[in-house]
Amino acid sequence: MKISLTLSVLILAIGASLGWRGSQRLAGVRENRTKLVAEAASLGISPDPSRRKDPDRTSKHDRENKGATAKAFLAEFAAFIKEMEASGKTLDSLDEADMERVKEIMASVSSLDPGQLKILVTEVCAAKNLKDERGDWIVASAMRLLADDQPEMVLALFTELPDLLNKDNLKRRDLFSSALTKWATAEPMAAFEWVRKNAAKFTDLVTDDAKEDMLSGIATNNPKLAFKLSGELGLKDNWQVLCGMACAAKTPENRMVTLAAIREYRATLPEDQGARELIGRFTGRLAMEGFTPASQWFAGADFTPTELETVADCLISCIKPDETSQWIDWIGEKLPAEKAAGPISNIVRRWTENDYQAAGKWLASTPASPTKNTAVRSYAETVSQYDPATATQWAMTLPPGPDRDATLKHIQDHPTTN
């Protein structure tokens, strides 16, 4: 009999609330382990720990104790499910004692060490009466815990047990990708070699998304290696992957290392839009975090003039609305007027479309400068679509000359859309 939907939801919800390692851990598994181990045999779970390969290098006695503990938990879980189904209880009808028992079961599984968790997974896969959602839930719970501390063991289990979890189960792919990424972060070449050797065997797991996640994990500590390996994985959208890797760094120090890796990688490529996008995405991600931290980091990045142009061009979709004026001023300070005009115009145009009052208020208060002139032209041309009279008034604030004339002509040639 399959576990009921409501009971599945209950267990998963409690598991999530405990963070899979809840604070209410038990000091040990229940006192009646001997009885539960015996019950395990009736569920199709072998009581003989010598038939499997124990990952722990301990004595035979210790290995047997570890195996007994893991199997005792499994028997306890199966017995609980059987009792709940037999009583016909639903999510709404579980009493306080039932809830406490579920918490104890969750605490029991989170108290198992990596060796016991591996035994637990192996035993579930061998059990005759746990080939449904019940078995999948236990396996997923155990592997999620393993992925936190020993992700390489999760990959080993997928290798040893190819049918681990239902192939249509999202948990299977999510657990694999999570473990692969964590392993790649700590041991990049080991994870990469596993993928290289097993990609053809596990086509449902080693997807482009999983490869991208792995590369992002590698890029966290070794972006140079991540860029190097990216070309060897046959990914379809390599530029999108590279941009994701560039954004993996989270600390100022790691970002400096990533910037150096980007520059080195770009040096091997033709100067096209794709290569420009790499550094643009990287710096744009920083801008999303706020003007102060981003601009401070930019100050130490020693950008070349070409890189600064790229940074400015890519800010339009990354800046916070209430920081727009600060970025406009920043661009005006960092780039020559002719280079700053394009990105400033684009930013002011979007700002005006989204909040013309805020943009107009800033223009009214900012002192005269080439930056302001560029912003006024963009503001007037954007507003002219709806209010040509106001647009003309703003155009007339420009100094007499080509800029004013061109703006007035634009207003005249583009009548209102209302």
PDB file of C-alpha atoms in Angstrom, residues 56-306:
ATOM      1  CA  ASP A  56      33.621   2.939   7.631  1.00  0.00           C
ATOM      2  CA  ARG A  57      36.999   1.435   8.531  1.00  0.00           C
ATOM      3  CA  THR A  58      35.949   0.176  11.936  1.00  0.00           C
ATOM      4  CA  SER A  59      35.834  -3.147  13.690  1.00  0.00           C
ATOM      5  CA  LYS A  60      33.382  -5.816  12.686  1.00  0.00           C
ATOM      6  CA  HIS A  61      31.524  -5.282  15.957  1.00  0.00           C
ATOM      7  CA  ASP A  62      31.192  -1.542  15.289  1.00  0.00           C
ATOM      8  CA  ARG A  63      30.066  -2.172  11.731  1.00  0.00           C
ATOM      9  CA  GLU A  64      27.368  -4.538  12.935  1.00  0.00           C
ATOM     10  CA  ASN A  65      26.182  -1.983  15.493  1.00  0.00           C
ATOM     11  CA  LYS A  66      26.015   0.713  12.820  1.00  0.00           C
ATOM     12  CA  GLY A  67      24.068  -1.568  10.523  1.00  0.00           C
ATOM     13  CA  ALA A  68      21.667  -2.541  13.308  1.00  0.00           C
ATOM     14  CA  THR A  69      21.014   1.089  14.170  1.00  0.00           C
ATOM     15  CA  ALA A  70      20.312   2.044  10.562  1.00  0.00           C
ATOM     16  CA  LYS A  71      17.994  -0.909  10.065  1.00  0.00           C
ATOM     17  CA  ALA A  72      16.254  -0.220  13.353  1.00  0.00           C
ATOM     18  CA  PHE A  73      15.356   3.242  12.151  1.00  0.00           C
ATOM     19  CA  LEU A  74      14.050   1.831   8.893  1.00  0.00           C
ATOM     20  CA  ALA A  75      11.861  -0.663  10.724  1.00  0.00           C
ATOM     21  CA  GLU A  76      10.571   2.071  13.014  1.00  0.00           C
ATOM     22  CA  PHE A  77       9.619   4.261  10.086  1.00  0.00           C
ATOM     23  CA  ALA A  78       7.872   1.432   8.240  1.00  0.00           C
ATOM     24  CA  ALA A  79       5.978   0.448  11.394  1.00  0.00           C
ATOM     25  CA  PHE A  80       4.795   4.013  11.909  1.00  0.00           C
ATOM     26  CA  ILE A  81       3.518   4.292   8.337  1.00  0.00           C
ATOM     27  CA  LYS A  82       1.725   0.955   8.716  1.00  0.00           C
ATOM     28  CA  GLU A  83       0.044   2.095  11.917  1.00  0.00           C
ATOM     29  CA  MET A  84      -1.078   5.418  10.414  1.00  0.00           C
ATOM     30  CA  GLU A  85      -2.556   3.763   7.351  1.00  0.00           C
ATOM     31  CA  ALA A  86      -4.273   1.082   9.379  1.00  0.00           C
ATOM     32  CA  SER A  87      -5.888   3.703  11.625  1.00  0.00           C
ATOM     33  CA  GLY A  88      -7.050   5.753   8.637  1.00  0.00           C
ATOM     34  CA  LYS A  89      -5.618   8.949  10.091  1.00  0.00           C
ATOM     35  CA  THR A  90      -5.255  12.038   7.940  1.00  0.00           C
ATOM     36  CA  LEU A  91      -3.188  15.194   8.259  1.00  0.00           C
ATOM     37  CA  ASP A  92      -5.958  16.892  10.247  1.00  0.00           C
ATOM     38  CA  SER A  93      -6.564  13.981  12.575  1.00  0.00           C
ATOM     39  CA  LEU A  94      -3.045  13.304  13.848  1.00  0.00           C
ATOM     40  CA  ASP A  95      -2.868  13.972  17.548  1.00  0.00           C
ATOM     41  CA  GLU A  96      -0.020  15.453  19.551  1.00  0.00           C
ATOM     42  CA  ALA A  97       1.491  12.039  20.246  1.00  0.00           C
ATOM     43  CA  ASP A  98       1.562  11.250  16.510  1.00  0.00           C
ATOM     44  CA  MET A  99       3.276  14.542  15.801  1.00  0.00           C
ATOM     45  CA  GLU A 100       5.871  13.902  18.476  1.00  0.00           C
ATOM     46  CA  ARG A 101       6.556  10.493  17.039  1.00  0.00           C
ATOM     47  CA  VAL A 102       7.150  11.960  13.581  1.00  0.00           C
ATOM     48  CA  LYS A 103       9.573  14.453  15.125  1.00  0.00           C
ATOM     49  CA  GLU A 104      11.385  11.605  16.841  1.00  0.00           C
ATOM     50  CA  ILE A 105      11.665   9.720  13.565  1.00  0.00           C
ATOM     51  CA  MET A 106      13.101  12.812  11.877  1.00  0.00           C
ATOM     52  CA  ALA A 107      15.534  13.275  14.728  1.00  0.00           C
ATOM     53  CA  SER A 108      16.519   9.617  14.425  1.00  0.00           C
ATOM     54  CA  VAL A 109      17.441   9.849  10.758  1.00  0.00           C
ATOM     55  CA  SER A 110      19.370  13.088  11.306  1.00  0.00           C
ATOM     56  CA  SER A 111      21.343  11.428  14.107  1.00  0.00           C
ATOM     57  CA  LEU A 112      22.761   8.764  11.782  1.00  0.00           C
ATOM     58  CA  ASP A 113      26.379   9.200  10.703  1.00  0.00           C
ATOM     59  CA  PRO A 114      27.410   9.053   7.005  1.00  0.00           C
ATOM     60  CA  GLY A 115      28.207   5.336   7.169  1.00  0.00           C
ATOM     61  CA  GLN A 116      24.819   4.557   8.675  1.00  0.00           C
ATOM     62  CA  LEU A 117      23.046   6.759   6.159  1.00  0.00           C
ATOM     63  CA  LYS A 118      24.704   4.853   3.331  1.00  0.00           C
ATOM     64  CA  ILE A 119      23.642   1.564   4.901  1.00  0.00           C
ATOM     65  CA  LEU A 120      20.118   2.927   5.256  1.00  0.00           C
ATOM     66  CA  VAL A 121      19.931   3.827   1.559  1.00  0.00           C
ATOM     67  CA  THR A 122      21.292   0.431   0.529  1.00  0.00           C
ATOM     68  CA  GLU A 123      18.826  -1.410   2.747  1.00  0.00           C
ATOM     69  CA  VAL A 124      15.853   0.573   1.457  1.00  0.00           C
ATOM     70  CA  CYS A 125      16.784  -0.271  -2.126  1.00  0.00           C
ATOM     71  CA  ALA A 126      16.957  -3.956  -1.174  1.00  0.00           C
ATOM     72  CA  ALA A 127      13.733  -4.010   0.844  1.00  0.00           C
ATOM     73  CA  LYS A 128      10.824  -5.762  -0.852  1.00  0.00           C
ATOM     74  CA  ASN A 129       8.081  -3.724   0.792  1.00  0.00           C
ATOM     75  CA  LEU A 130       9.541  -0.250   0.305  1.00  0.00           C
ATOM     76  CA  LYS A 131       9.458   0.185  -3.482  1.00  0.00           C
ATOM     77  CA  ASP A 132       7.113   3.167  -3.446  1.00  0.00           C
ATOM     78  CA  GLU A 133       6.931   6.720  -2.078  1.00  0.00           C
ATOM     79  CA  ARG A 134       7.878   5.454   1.389  1.00  0.00           C
ATOM     80  CA  GLY A 135      11.206   4.154   0.189  1.00  0.00           C
ATOM     81  CA  ASP A 136      11.831   7.209  -1.959  1.00  0.00           C
ATOM     82  CA  TRP A 137      11.196   9.495   0.975  1.00  0.00           C
ATOM     83  CA  ILE A 138      13.658   7.654   3.236  1.00  0.00           C
ATOM     84  CA  VAL A 139      16.304   7.575   0.507  1.00  0.00           C
ATOM     85  CA  ALA A 140      15.869  11.257  -0.302  1.00  0.00           C
ATOM     86  CA  SER A 141      16.090  12.215   3.379  1.00  0.00           C
ATOM     87  CA  ALA A 142      19.243  10.185   3.938  1.00  0.00           C
ATOM     88  CA  MET A 143      20.912  11.451   0.779  1.00  0.00           C
ATOM     89  CA  ARG A 144      20.056  15.062   1.577  1.00  0.00           C
ATOM     90  CA  LEU A 145      21.929  14.676   4.857  1.00  0.00           C
ATOM     91  CA  LEU A 146      24.854  13.003   3.092  1.00  0.00           C
ATOM     92  CA  ALA A 147      25.002  15.788   0.517  1.00  0.00           C
ATOM     93  CA  ASP A 148      25.664  18.308   3.284  1.00  0.00           C
ATOM     94  CA  ASP A 149      28.846  16.663   4.562  1.00  0.00           C
ATOM     95  CA  GLN A 150      29.947  13.993   2.085  1.00  0.00           C
ATOM     96  CA  PRO A 151      28.528  14.780  -1.334  1.00  0.00           C
ATOM     97  CA  GLU A 152      30.954  12.392  -2.999  1.00  0.00           C
ATOM     98  CA  MET A 153      29.188   9.548  -1.175  1.00  0.00           C
ATOM     99  CA  VAL A 154      25.913  10.570  -2.817  1.00  0.00           C
ATOM    100  CA  LEU A 155      27.530  10.323  -6.248  1.00  0.00           C
ATOM    101  CA  ALA A 156      28.982   6.946  -5.259  1.00  0.00           C
ATOM    102  CA  LEU A 157      25.500   5.727  -4.335  1.00  0.00           C
ATOM    103  CA  PHE A 158      24.131   6.802  -7.711  1.00  0.00           C
ATOM    104  CA  THR A 159      26.965   4.845  -9.322  1.00  0.00           C
ATOM    105  CA  GLU A 160      26.425   1.719  -7.220  1.00  0.00           C
ATOM    106  CA  LEU A 161      22.621   1.890  -7.353  1.00  0.00           C
ATOM    107  CA  PRO A 162      21.678   3.222 -10.811  1.00  0.00           C
ATOM    108  CA  ASP A 163      17.933   2.925 -10.119  1.00  0.00           C
ATOM    109  CA  LEU A 164      18.138   5.009  -6.949  1.00  0.00           C
ATOM    110  CA  LEU A 165      14.857   6.924  -6.631  1.00  0.00           C
ATOM    111  CA  ASN A 166      12.245   6.969  -9.344  1.00  0.00           C
ATOM    112  CA  LYS A 167      13.695   8.503 -12.517  1.00  0.00           C
ATOM    113  CA  ASP A 168      10.625  10.731 -12.811  1.00  0.00           C
ATOM    114  CA  ASN A 169      11.160  11.976  -9.273  1.00  0.00           C
ATOM    115  CA  LEU A 170      12.349  15.575  -9.110  1.00  0.00           C
ATOM    116  CA  LYS A 171      14.126  14.751  -5.847  1.00  0.00           C
ATOM    117  CA  ARG A 172      16.459  12.463  -7.788  1.00  0.00           C
ATOM    118  CA  ARG A 173      17.685  15.264 -10.044  1.00  0.00           C
ATOM    119  CA  ASP A 174      17.727  17.903  -7.334  1.00  0.00           C
ATOM    120  CA  LEU A 175      19.712  15.736  -4.920  1.00  0.00           C
ATOM    121  CA  PHE A 176      22.171  14.778  -7.625  1.00  0.00           C
ATOM    122  CA  SER A 177      22.739  18.363  -8.739  1.00  0.00           C
ATOM    123  CA  SER A 178      23.088  19.615  -5.166  1.00  0.00           C
ATOM    124  CA  ALA A 179      25.631  16.933  -4.255  1.00  0.00           C
ATOM    125  CA  LEU A 180      27.560  17.416  -7.496  1.00  0.00           C
ATOM    126  CA  THR A 181      27.793  21.173  -6.938  1.00  0.00           C
ATOM    127  CA  LYS A 182      28.990  20.796  -3.354  1.00  0.00           C
ATOM    128  CA  TRP A 183      31.552  18.200  -4.356  1.00  0.00           C
ATOM    129  CA  ALA A 184      32.766  20.394  -7.220  1.00  0.00           C
ATOM    130  CA  THR A 185      33.198  23.314  -4.845  1.00  0.00           C
ATOM    131  CA  ALA A 186      35.513  21.284  -2.612  1.00  0.00           C
ATOM    132  CA  GLU A 187      37.123  18.876  -5.100  1.00  0.00           C
ATOM    133  CA  PRO A 188      36.589  20.241  -8.606  1.00  0.00           C
ATOM    134  CA  MET A 189      38.625  17.739 -10.598  1.00  0.00           C
ATOM    135  CA  ALA A 190      37.150  14.730  -8.818  1.00  0.00           C
ATOM    136  CA  ALA A 191      33.610  15.936  -9.572  1.00  0.00           C
ATOM    137  CA  PHE A 192      34.532  16.792 -13.152  1.00  0.00           C
ATOM    138  CA  GLU A 193      36.025  13.332 -13.727  1.00  0.00           C
ATOM    139  CA  TRP A 194      32.882  11.679 -12.346  1.00  0.00           C
ATOM    140  CA  VAL A 195      30.779  13.627 -14.836  1.00  0.00           C
ATOM    141  CA  ARG A 196      33.130  12.876 -17.703  1.00  0.00           C
ATOM    142  CA  LYS A 197      33.046   9.134 -16.976  1.00  0.00           C
ATOM    143  CA  ASN A 198      29.352   8.781 -16.138  1.00  0.00           C
ATOM    144  CA  ALA A 199      27.545  11.330 -18.320  1.00  0.00           C
ATOM    145  CA  ALA A 200      26.521   8.761 -20.932  1.00  0.00           C
ATOM    146  CA  LYS A 201      25.256   6.360 -18.272  1.00  0.00           C
ATOM    147  CA  PHE A 202      23.177   8.915 -16.360  1.00  0.00           C
ATOM    148  CA  THR A 203      21.622  11.041 -19.077  1.00  0.00           C
ATOM    149  CA  ASP A 204      18.682  11.928 -16.831  1.00  0.00           C
ATOM    150  CA  LEU A 205      21.041  13.333 -14.181  1.00  0.00           C
ATOM    151  CA  VAL A 206      24.023  14.789 -16.027  1.00  0.00           C
ATOM    152  CA  THR A 207      21.999  17.453 -17.799  1.00  0.00           C
ATOM    153  CA  ASP A 208      23.172  20.849 -19.013  1.00  0.00           C
ATOM    154  CA  ASP A 209      21.663  22.366 -15.876  1.00  0.00           C
ATOM    155  CA  ALA A 210      23.635  19.992 -13.653  1.00  0.00           C
ATOM    156  CA  LYS A 211      26.844  20.789 -15.542  1.00  0.00           C
ATOM    157  CA  GLU A 212      26.184  24.512 -15.164  1.00  0.00           C
ATOM    158  CA  ASP A 213      25.639  24.084 -11.431  1.00  0.00           C
ATOM    159  CA  MET A 214      28.871  22.101 -11.170  1.00  0.00           C
ATOM    160  CA  LEU A 215      30.830  24.806 -12.994  1.00  0.00           C
ATOM    161  CA  SER A 216      29.336  27.469 -10.731  1.00  0.00           C
ATOM    162  CA  GLY A 217      30.502  25.439  -7.748  1.00  0.00           C
ATOM    163  CA  ILE A 218      34.015  25.205  -9.182  1.00  0.00           C
ATOM    164  CA  ALA A 219      33.995  28.929 -10.001  1.00  0.00           C
ATOM    165  CA  THR A 220      33.273  29.764  -6.368  1.00  0.00           C
ATOM    166  CA  ASN A 221      36.875  28.929  -5.415  1.00  0.00           C
ATOM    167  CA  ASN A 222      38.667  28.487  -8.734  1.00  0.00           C
ATOM    168  CA  PRO A 223      37.110  30.562 -11.530  1.00  0.00           C
ATOM    169  CA  LYS A 224      40.146  30.125 -13.770  1.00  0.00           C
ATOM    170  CA  LEU A 225      39.709  26.342 -13.704  1.00  0.00           C
ATOM    171  CA  ALA A 226      35.949  26.690 -14.235  1.00  0.00           C
ATOM    172  CA  PHE A 227      36.464  28.737 -17.407  1.00  0.00           C
ATOM    173  CA  LYS A 228      38.987  26.172 -18.632  1.00  0.00           C
ATOM    174  CA  LEU A 229      36.690  23.198 -18.013  1.00  0.00           C
ATOM    175  CA  SER A 230      33.601  24.854 -19.451  1.00  0.00           C
ATOM    176  CA  GLY A 231      34.733  24.208 -22.995  1.00  0.00           C
ATOM    177  CA  GLU A 232      35.084  20.483 -22.354  1.00  0.00           C
ATOM    178  CA  LEU A 233      31.494  19.779 -21.331  1.00  0.00           C
ATOM    179  CA  GLY A 234      29.700  20.357 -24.634  1.00  0.00           C
ATOM    180  CA  LEU A 235      27.179  22.811 -23.225  1.00  0.00           C
ATOM    181  CA  LYS A 236      24.753  24.324 -25.722  1.00  0.00           C
ATOM    182  CA  ASP A 237      24.602  27.902 -24.425  1.00  0.00           C
ATOM    183  CA  ASN A 238      28.202  28.373 -23.382  1.00  0.00           C
ATOM    184  CA  TRP A 239      27.985  32.153 -22.998  1.00  0.00           C
ATOM    185  CA  GLN A 240      25.065  31.890 -20.623  1.00  0.00           C
ATOM    186  CA  VAL A 241      27.034  29.343 -18.604  1.00  0.00           C
ATOM    187  CA  LEU A 242      30.116  31.566 -18.510  1.00  0.00           C
ATOM    188  CA  CYS A 243      28.035  34.479 -17.266  1.00  0.00           C
ATOM    189  CA  GLY A 244      26.583  32.301 -14.525  1.00  0.00           C
ATOM    190  CA  MET A 245      30.060  31.230 -13.491  1.00  0.00           C
ATOM    191  CA  ALA A 246      31.233  34.840 -13.442  1.00  0.00           C
ATOM    192  CA  CYS A 247      28.473  35.655 -10.959  1.00  0.00           C
ATOM    193  CA  ALA A 248      29.316  32.772  -8.603  1.00  0.00           C
ATOM    194  CA  ALA A 249      31.833  34.751  -6.527  1.00  0.00           C
ATOM    195  CA  LYS A 250      30.251  36.265  -3.417  1.00  0.00           C
ATOM    196  CA  THR A 251      33.057  37.968  -1.479  1.00  0.00           C
ATOM    197  CA  PRO A 252      35.116  41.000  -2.563  1.00  0.00           C
ATOM    198  CA  GLU A 253      38.282  38.903  -2.559  1.00  0.00           C
ATOM    199  CA  ASN A 254      36.769  36.120  -4.657  1.00  0.00           C
ATOM    200  CA  ARG A 255      35.383  38.676  -7.065  1.00  0.00           C
ATOM    201  CA  MET A 256      38.850  40.100  -7.665  1.00  0.00           C
ATOM    202  CA  VAL A 257      40.074  36.583  -8.454  1.00  0.00           C
ATOM    203  CA  THR A 258      37.087  36.104 -10.756  1.00  0.00           C
ATOM    204  CA  LEU A 259      37.760  39.406 -12.538  1.00  0.00           C
ATOM    205  CA  ALA A 260      41.350  38.315 -13.177  1.00  0.00           C
ATOM    206  CA  ALA A 261      40.074  34.994 -14.569  1.00  0.00           C
ATOM    207  CA  ILE A 262      37.578  36.793 -16.815  1.00  0.00           C
ATOM    208  CA  ARG A 263      40.295  39.063 -18.180  1.00  0.00           C
ATOM    209  CA  GLU A 264      42.565  36.112 -18.864  1.00  0.00           C
ATOM    210  CA  TYR A 265      39.784  34.167 -20.551  1.00  0.00           C
ATOM    211  CA  ARG A 266      38.652  37.130 -22.644  1.00  0.00           C
ATOM    212  CA  ALA A 267      42.203  37.578 -23.907  1.00  0.00           C
ATOM    213  CA  THR A 268      41.807  34.278 -25.764  1.00  0.00           C
ATOM    214  CA  LEU A 269      38.571  35.361 -27.481  1.00  0.00           C
ATOM    215  CA  PRO A 270      37.669  37.755 -30.301  1.00  0.00           C
ATOM    216  CA  GLU A 271      36.311  41.079 -29.080  1.00  0.00           C
ATOM    217  CA  ASP A 272      32.653  40.519 -29.852  1.00  0.00           C
ATOM    218  CA  GLN A 273      29.413  41.097 -28.042  1.00  0.00           C
ATOM    219  CA  GLY A 274      29.649  37.774 -26.243  1.00  0.00           C
ATOM    220  CA  ALA A 275      33.024  38.597 -24.703  1.00  0.00           C
ATOM    221  CA  ARG A 276      31.741  42.010 -23.621  1.00  0.00           C
ATOM    222  CA  GLU A 277      28.663  40.447 -22.091  1.00  0.00           C
ATOM    223  CA  LEU A 278      30.797  38.333 -19.781  1.00  0.00           C
ATOM    224  CA  ILE A 279      32.220  41.256 -17.844  1.00  0.00           C
ATOM    225  CA  GLY A 280      28.953  43.174 -18.132  1.00  0.00           C
ATOM    226  CA  ARG A 281      26.959  40.415 -16.438  1.00  0.00           C
ATOM    227  CA  PHE A 282      29.621  40.072 -13.754  1.00  0.00           C
ATOM    228  CA  THR A 283      29.607  43.755 -12.816  1.00  0.00           C
ATOM    229  CA  GLY A 284      25.858  44.071 -13.267  1.00  0.00           C
ATOM    230  CA  ARG A 285      25.319  41.414 -10.620  1.00  0.00           C
ATOM    231  CA  LEU A 286      27.365  43.509  -8.212  1.00  0.00           C
ATOM    232  CA  ALA A 287      25.300  46.614  -9.002  1.00  0.00           C
ATOM    233  CA  MET A 288      22.174  44.755  -7.928  1.00  0.00           C
ATOM    234  CA  GLU A 289      23.578  44.619  -4.412  1.00  0.00           C
ATOM    235  CA  GLY A 290      23.566  48.390  -4.099  1.00  0.00           C
ATOM    236  CA  PHE A 291      25.448  51.490  -5.183  1.00  0.00           C
ATOM    237  CA  THR A 292      27.735  51.824  -2.166  1.00  0.00           C
ATOM    238  CA  PRO A 293      29.238  48.304  -2.055  1.00  0.00           C
ATOM    239  CA  ALA A 294      29.372  48.013  -5.845  1.00  0.00           C
ATOM    240  CA  SER A 295      30.984  51.394  -6.485  1.00  0.00           C
ATOM    241  CA  GLN A 296      33.511  50.780  -3.713  1.00  0.00           C
ATOM    242  CA  TRP A 297      34.465  47.457  -5.265  1.00  0.00           C
ATOM    243  CA  PHE A 298      34.624  49.015  -8.745  1.00  0.00           C
ATOM    244  CA  ALA A 299      37.054  51.613  -7.388  1.00  0.00           C
ATOM    245  CA  GLY A 300      39.594  48.895  -6.642  1.00  0.00           C
ATOM    246  CA  ALA A 301      39.049  46.905  -9.837  1.00  0.00           C
ATOM    247  CA  ASP A 302      41.301  49.133 -11.998  1.00  0.00           C
ATOM    248  CA  PHE A 303      38.974  48.880 -15.007  1.00  0.00           C
ATOM    249  CA  THR A 304      40.378  49.745 -18.406  1.00  0.00           C
ATOM    250  CA  PRO A 305      38.521  52.413 -20.432  1.00  0.00           C
ATOM    251  CA  THR A 306      36.982  49.682 -22.583  1.00  0.00           C
TER     252      THR A 306
END
